[in-house]
PDB file of C-alpha atoms in Angstrom:
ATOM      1  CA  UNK A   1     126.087 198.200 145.776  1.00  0.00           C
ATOM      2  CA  UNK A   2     128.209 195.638 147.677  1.00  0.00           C
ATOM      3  CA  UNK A   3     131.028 197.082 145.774  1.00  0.00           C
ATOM      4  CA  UNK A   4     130.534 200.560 146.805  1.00  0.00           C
ATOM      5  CA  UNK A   5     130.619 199.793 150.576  1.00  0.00           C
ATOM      6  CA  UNK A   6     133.546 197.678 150.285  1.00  0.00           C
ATOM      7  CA  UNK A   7     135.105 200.703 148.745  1.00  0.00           C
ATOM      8  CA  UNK A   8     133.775 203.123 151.446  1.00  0.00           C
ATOM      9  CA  UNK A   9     134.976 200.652 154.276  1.00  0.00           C
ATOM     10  CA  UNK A  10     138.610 200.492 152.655  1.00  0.00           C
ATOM     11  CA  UNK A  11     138.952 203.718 152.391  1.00  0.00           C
ATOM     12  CA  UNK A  12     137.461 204.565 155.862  1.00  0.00           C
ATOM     13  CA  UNK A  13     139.891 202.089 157.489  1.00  0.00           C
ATOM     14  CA  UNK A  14     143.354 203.337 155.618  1.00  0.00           C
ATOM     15  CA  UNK A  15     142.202 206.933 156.464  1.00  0.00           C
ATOM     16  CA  UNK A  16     141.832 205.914 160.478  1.00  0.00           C
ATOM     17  CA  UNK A  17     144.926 203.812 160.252  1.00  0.00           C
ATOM     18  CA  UNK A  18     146.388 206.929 159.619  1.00  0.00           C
ATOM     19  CA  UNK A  19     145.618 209.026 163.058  1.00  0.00           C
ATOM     20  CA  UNK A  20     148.576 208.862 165.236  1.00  0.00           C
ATOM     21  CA  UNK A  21     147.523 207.605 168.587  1.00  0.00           C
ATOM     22  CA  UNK A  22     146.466 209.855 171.264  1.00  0.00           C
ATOM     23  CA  UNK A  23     149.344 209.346 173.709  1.00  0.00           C
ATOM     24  CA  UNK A  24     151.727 209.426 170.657  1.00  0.00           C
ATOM     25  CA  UNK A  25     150.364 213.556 170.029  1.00  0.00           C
ATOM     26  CA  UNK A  26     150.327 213.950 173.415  1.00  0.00           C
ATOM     27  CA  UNK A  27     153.645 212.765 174.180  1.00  0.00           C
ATOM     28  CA  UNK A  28     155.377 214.108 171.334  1.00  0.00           C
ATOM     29  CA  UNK A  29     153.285 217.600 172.416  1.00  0.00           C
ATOM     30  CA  UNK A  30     154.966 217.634 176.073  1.00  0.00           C
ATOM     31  CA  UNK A  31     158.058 217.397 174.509  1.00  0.00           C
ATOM     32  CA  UNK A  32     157.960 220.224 172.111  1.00  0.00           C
ATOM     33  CA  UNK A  33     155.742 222.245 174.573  1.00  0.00           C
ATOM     34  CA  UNK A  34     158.567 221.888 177.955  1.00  0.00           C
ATOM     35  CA  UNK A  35     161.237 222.509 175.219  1.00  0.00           C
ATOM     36  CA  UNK A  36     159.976 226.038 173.942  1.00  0.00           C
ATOM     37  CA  UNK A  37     158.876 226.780 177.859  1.00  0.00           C
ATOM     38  CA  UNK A  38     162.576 226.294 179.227  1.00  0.00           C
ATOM     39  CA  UNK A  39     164.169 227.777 176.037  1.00  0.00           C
ATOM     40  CA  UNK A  40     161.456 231.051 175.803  1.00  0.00           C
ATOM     41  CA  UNK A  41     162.176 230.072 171.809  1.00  0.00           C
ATOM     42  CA  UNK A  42     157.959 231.653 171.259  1.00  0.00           C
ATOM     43  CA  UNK A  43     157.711 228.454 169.487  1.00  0.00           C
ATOM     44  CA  UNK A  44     155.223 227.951 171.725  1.00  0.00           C
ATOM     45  CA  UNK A  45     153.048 230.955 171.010  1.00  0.00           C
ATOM     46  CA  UNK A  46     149.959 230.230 170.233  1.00  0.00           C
ATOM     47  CA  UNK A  47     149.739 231.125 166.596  1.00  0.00           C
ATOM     48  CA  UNK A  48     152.930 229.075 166.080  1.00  0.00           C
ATOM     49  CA  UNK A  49     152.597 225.712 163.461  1.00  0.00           C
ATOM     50  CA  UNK A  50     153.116 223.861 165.951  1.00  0.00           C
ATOM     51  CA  UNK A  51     150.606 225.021 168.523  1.00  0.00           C
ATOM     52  CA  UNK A  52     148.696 225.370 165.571  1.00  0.00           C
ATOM     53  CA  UNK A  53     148.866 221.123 164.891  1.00  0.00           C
ATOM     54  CA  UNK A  54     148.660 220.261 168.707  1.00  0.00           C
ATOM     55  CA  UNK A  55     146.510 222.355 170.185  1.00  0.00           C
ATOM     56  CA  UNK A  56     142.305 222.763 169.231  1.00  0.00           C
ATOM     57  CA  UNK A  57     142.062 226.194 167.040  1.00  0.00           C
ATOM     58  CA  UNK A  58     138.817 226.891 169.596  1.00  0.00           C
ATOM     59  CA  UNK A  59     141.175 226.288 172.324  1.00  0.00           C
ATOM     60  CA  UNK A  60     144.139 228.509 171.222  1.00  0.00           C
ATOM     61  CA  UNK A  61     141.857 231.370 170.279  1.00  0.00           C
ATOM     62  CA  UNK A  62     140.237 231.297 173.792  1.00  0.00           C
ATOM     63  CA  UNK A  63     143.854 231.302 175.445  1.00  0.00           C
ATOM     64  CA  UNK A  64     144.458 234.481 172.740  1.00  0.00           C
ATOM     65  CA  UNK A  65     141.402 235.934 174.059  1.00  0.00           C
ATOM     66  CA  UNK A  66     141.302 235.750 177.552  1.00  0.00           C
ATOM     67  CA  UNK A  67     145.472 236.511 177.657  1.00  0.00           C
ATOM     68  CA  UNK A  68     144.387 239.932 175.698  1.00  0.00           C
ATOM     69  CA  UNK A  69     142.180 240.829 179.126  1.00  0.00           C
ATOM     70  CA  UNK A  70     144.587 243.519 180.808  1.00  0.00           C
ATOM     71  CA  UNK A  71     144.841 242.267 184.629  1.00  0.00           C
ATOM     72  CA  UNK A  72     143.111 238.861 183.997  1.00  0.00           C
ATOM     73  CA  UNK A  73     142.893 236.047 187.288  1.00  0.00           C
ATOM     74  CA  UNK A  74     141.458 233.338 184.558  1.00  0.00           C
ATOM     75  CA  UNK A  75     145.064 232.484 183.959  1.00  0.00           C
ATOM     76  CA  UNK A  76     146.989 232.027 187.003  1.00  0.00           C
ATOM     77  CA  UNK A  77     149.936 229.223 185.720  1.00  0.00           C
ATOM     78  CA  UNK A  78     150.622 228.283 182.128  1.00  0.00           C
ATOM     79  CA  UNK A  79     147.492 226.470 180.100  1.00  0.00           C
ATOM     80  CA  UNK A  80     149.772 223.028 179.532  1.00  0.00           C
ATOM     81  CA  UNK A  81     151.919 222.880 182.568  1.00  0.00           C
ATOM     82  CA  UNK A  82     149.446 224.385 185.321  1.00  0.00           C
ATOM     83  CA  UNK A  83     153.065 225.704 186.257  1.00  0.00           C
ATOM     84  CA  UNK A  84     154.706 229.170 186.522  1.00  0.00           C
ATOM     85  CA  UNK A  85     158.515 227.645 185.997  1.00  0.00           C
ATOM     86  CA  UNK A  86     159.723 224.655 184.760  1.00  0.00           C
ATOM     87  CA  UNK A  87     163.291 223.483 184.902  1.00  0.00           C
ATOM     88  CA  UNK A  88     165.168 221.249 181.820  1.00  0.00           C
ATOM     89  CA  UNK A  89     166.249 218.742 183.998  1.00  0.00           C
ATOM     90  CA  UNK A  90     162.681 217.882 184.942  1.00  0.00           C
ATOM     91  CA  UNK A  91     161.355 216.808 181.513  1.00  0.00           C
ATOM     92  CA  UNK A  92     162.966 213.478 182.165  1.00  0.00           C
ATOM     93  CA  UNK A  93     160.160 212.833 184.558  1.00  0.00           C
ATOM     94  CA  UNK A  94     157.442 213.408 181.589  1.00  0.00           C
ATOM     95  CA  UNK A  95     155.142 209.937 181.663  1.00  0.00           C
ATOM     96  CA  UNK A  96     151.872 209.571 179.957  1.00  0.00           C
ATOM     97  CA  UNK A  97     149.057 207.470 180.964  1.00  0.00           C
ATOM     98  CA  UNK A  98     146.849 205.566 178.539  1.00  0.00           C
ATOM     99  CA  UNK A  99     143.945 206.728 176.716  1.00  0.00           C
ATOM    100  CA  UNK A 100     140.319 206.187 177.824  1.00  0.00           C
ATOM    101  CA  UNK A 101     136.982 207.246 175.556  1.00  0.00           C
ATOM    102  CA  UNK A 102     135.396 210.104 176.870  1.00  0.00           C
ATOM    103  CA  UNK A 103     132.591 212.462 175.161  1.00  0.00           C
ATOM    104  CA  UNK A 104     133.357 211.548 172.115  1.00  0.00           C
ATOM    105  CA  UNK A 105     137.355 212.274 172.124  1.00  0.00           C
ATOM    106  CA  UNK A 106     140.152 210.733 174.461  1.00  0.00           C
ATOM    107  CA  UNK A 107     141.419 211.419 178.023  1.00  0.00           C
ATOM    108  CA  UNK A 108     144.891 210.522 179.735  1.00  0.00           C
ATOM    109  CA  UNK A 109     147.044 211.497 182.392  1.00  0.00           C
ATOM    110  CA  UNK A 110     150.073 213.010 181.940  1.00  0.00           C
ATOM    111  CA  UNK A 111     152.857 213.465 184.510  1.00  0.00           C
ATOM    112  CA  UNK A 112     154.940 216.451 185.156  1.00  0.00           C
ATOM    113  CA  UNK A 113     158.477 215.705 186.284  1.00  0.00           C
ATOM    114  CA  UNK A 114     159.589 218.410 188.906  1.00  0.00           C
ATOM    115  CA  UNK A 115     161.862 219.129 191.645  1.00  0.00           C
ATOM    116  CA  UNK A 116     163.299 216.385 193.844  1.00  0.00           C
ATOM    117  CA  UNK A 117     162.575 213.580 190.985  1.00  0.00           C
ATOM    118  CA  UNK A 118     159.170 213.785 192.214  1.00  0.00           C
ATOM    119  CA  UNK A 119     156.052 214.515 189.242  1.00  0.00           C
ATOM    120  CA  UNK A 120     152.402 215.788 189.719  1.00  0.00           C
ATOM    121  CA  UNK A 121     149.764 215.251 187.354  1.00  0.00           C
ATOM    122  CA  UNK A 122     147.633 216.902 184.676  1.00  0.00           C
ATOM    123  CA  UNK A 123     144.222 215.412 182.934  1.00  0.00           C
ATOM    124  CA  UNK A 124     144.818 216.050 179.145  1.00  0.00           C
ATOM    125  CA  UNK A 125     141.792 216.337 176.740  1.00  0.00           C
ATOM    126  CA  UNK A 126     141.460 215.566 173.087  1.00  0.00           C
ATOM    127  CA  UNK A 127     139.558 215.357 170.377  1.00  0.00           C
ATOM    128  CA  UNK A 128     139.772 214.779 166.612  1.00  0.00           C
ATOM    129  CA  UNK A 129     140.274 217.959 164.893  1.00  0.00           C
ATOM    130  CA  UNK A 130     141.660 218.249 161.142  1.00  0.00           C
ATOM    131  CA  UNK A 131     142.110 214.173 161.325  1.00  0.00           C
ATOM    132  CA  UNK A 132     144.908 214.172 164.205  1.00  0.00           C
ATOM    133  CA  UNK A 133     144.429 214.118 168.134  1.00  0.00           C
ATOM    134  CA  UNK A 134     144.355 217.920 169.520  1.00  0.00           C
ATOM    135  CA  UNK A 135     144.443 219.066 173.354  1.00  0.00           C
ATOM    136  CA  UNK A 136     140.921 221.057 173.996  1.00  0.00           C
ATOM    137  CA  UNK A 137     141.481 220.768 177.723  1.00  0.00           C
ATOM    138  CA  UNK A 138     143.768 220.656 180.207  1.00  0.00           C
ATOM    139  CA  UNK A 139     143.167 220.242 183.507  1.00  0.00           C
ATOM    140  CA  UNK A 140     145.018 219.540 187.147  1.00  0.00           C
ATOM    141  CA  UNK A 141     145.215 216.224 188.583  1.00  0.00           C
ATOM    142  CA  UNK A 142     142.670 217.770 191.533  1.00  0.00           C
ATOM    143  CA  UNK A 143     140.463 218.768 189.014  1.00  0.00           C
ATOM    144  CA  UNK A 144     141.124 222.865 189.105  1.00  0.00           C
ATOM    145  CA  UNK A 145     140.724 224.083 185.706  1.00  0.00           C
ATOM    146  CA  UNK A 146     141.822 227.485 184.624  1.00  0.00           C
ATOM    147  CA  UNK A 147     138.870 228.577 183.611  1.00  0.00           C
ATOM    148  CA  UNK A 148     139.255 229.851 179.571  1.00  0.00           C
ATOM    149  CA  UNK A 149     135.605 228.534 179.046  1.00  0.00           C
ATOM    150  CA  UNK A 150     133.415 230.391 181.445  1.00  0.00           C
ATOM    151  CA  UNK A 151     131.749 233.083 179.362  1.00  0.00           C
ATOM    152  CA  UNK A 152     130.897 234.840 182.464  1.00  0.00           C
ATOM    153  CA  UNK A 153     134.242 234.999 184.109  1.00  0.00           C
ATOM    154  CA  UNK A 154     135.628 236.407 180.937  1.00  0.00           C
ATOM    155  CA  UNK A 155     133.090 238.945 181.218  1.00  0.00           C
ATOM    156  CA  UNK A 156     133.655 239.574 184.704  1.00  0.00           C
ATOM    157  CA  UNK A 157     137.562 239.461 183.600  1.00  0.00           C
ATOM    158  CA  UNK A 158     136.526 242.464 180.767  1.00  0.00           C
ATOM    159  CA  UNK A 159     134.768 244.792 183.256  1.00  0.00           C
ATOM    160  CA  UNK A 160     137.298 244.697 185.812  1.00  0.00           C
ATOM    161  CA  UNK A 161     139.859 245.383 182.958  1.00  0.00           C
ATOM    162  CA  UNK A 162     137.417 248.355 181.895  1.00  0.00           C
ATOM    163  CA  UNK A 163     137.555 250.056 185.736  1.00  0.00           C
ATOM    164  CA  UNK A 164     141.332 249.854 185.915  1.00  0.00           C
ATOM    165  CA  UNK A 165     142.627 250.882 182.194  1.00  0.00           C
ATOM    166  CA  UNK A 166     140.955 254.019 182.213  1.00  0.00           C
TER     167      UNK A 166
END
């Protein structure tokens, strides 16, 4: 029996020594993310691989959903970036905070470089998903968060869609 939990144990601690750290995905997310942004490659489309291995499949397929809504206000600025633009020479500005524990997943603060060497920040959410760190959340440094979650305002979204498309 002792034998059989050392076993589990071993094998429980290679597989989490494994997970690339959360500011490590995040990171290495902002930089393929403001990349494909500047360079409109649609590498960052959301059924790309690589959205696909950053970003939380519930996450991506709410974005998909709510982006489908002709005329929608949900999305105002870009998920990631809470940002219409974004300029190459500002992704030298890109820091990210550490991680902290929350519900269950990890939290940080990421900042944005922009214009005049200045930077504002974002509060990035993640969670283990397919055993590597994914973004479920993203929201301003104020707090404002588009808001891809609200049943109801995706409803609302739909039936003002419905009055105007016909």
């Amino acid at each position: 029996m002792r034998a059989l939990l050392l076993i589990f144990c071993m094998t429980l601690a290679s597989c989490t020594a494994h997970i690339e750290s959360p500011e490590n995905r995040v990171e290495q997310f902002y930089l393929f993310y403001l990349n494909a942004f500047v360079s409109n490659n649609h590498q960052d489309d959301l059924d790309s691989a690589q959205m696909r291995d950053f970003v939380a499949n519930d996450t991506r397929l709410r974005l998909k959903e709510v982006m489908s809504i002709y005329e929608q206000e949900i999305i105002g600025a870009d998920y990631f970036t809470y940002a219409q633009d974004y300029a190459p020479e500002w992704m030298a500005g890109l820091k990210i905070g550490k991680s902290q524990d929350y519900m269950g997943g990890e939290a940080l603060e990421v900042r944005l470089g922009c214009e005049g060497g200045k930077s504002y920040p974002l509060k990035v959410y993640l969670r283990l998903e397919e055993g590597k760190w994914k973004i479920y959340r993203v929201r301003a440094g104020d707090g404002y968060e588009q808001d891809i979650f609200d049943d109801k305002a995706i409803a609302a979204a739909r039936a003002y869609a419905a009055t105007i498309n016909d």
